[in-house]
Amino acid sequence: EGVTLDEVRATAENSVDSAKVFGLGTGPLVERVSVKVTVRTNADDASLSRWEQAAREKCPFAFTVANAVPLETRVTRA
């Protein structure tokens, strides 16, 4: 798009309630996931907003966090 990304930093954080792990509660284990992306660029705010929306729609991580994805587990003997 003709823009320069001089620097990109991403930080992901989550809020965890481990009470359920220890049998002390019934709430969700992960209460929230927060991702902050900081960029140094010549792109305008409209472009950044468009990129953020595209990432929310197309990123496998974002999709998995935002939607219930079936989990399959299996234990096998060696």
Short mmCIF file of C-alpha atoms in Angstrom, two decimals, residues 33 35 52-67 69:
data_model
loop_
_atom_site.label_atom_id
_atom_site.label_comp_id
_atom_site.label_asym_id
_atom_site.label_seq_id
_atom_site.Cartn_x
_atom_site.Cartn_y
_atom_site.Cartn_z
CA VAL A 33 -7.16 -11.63 26.18
CA VAL A 35 -3.45 -7.55 22.30
CA GLU A 52 -6.76 -3.85 12.63
CA GLN A 53 -10.18 -4.95 11.35
CA ALA A 54 -8.59 -7.20 8.71
CA ALA A 55 -6.40 -8.83 11.38
CA ARG A 56 -9.45 -9.47 13.59
CA GLU A 57 -11.23 -11.12 10.64
CA LYS A 58 -8.34 -13.17 9.20
CA CYS A 59 -5.92 -14.00 12.03
CA PRO A 60 -6.20 -17.63 13.24
CA PHE A 61 -5.32 -16.57 16.80
CA ALA A 62 -8.00 -13.87 16.86
CA PHE A 63 -10.57 -16.28 15.43
CA THR A 64 -9.76 -18.96 18.01
CA VAL A 65 -10.01 -16.52 20.91
CA ALA A 66 -13.22 -14.90 19.67
CA ASN A 67 -15.05 -18.11 18.70
CA VAL A 69 -13.39 -23.85 18.53
#
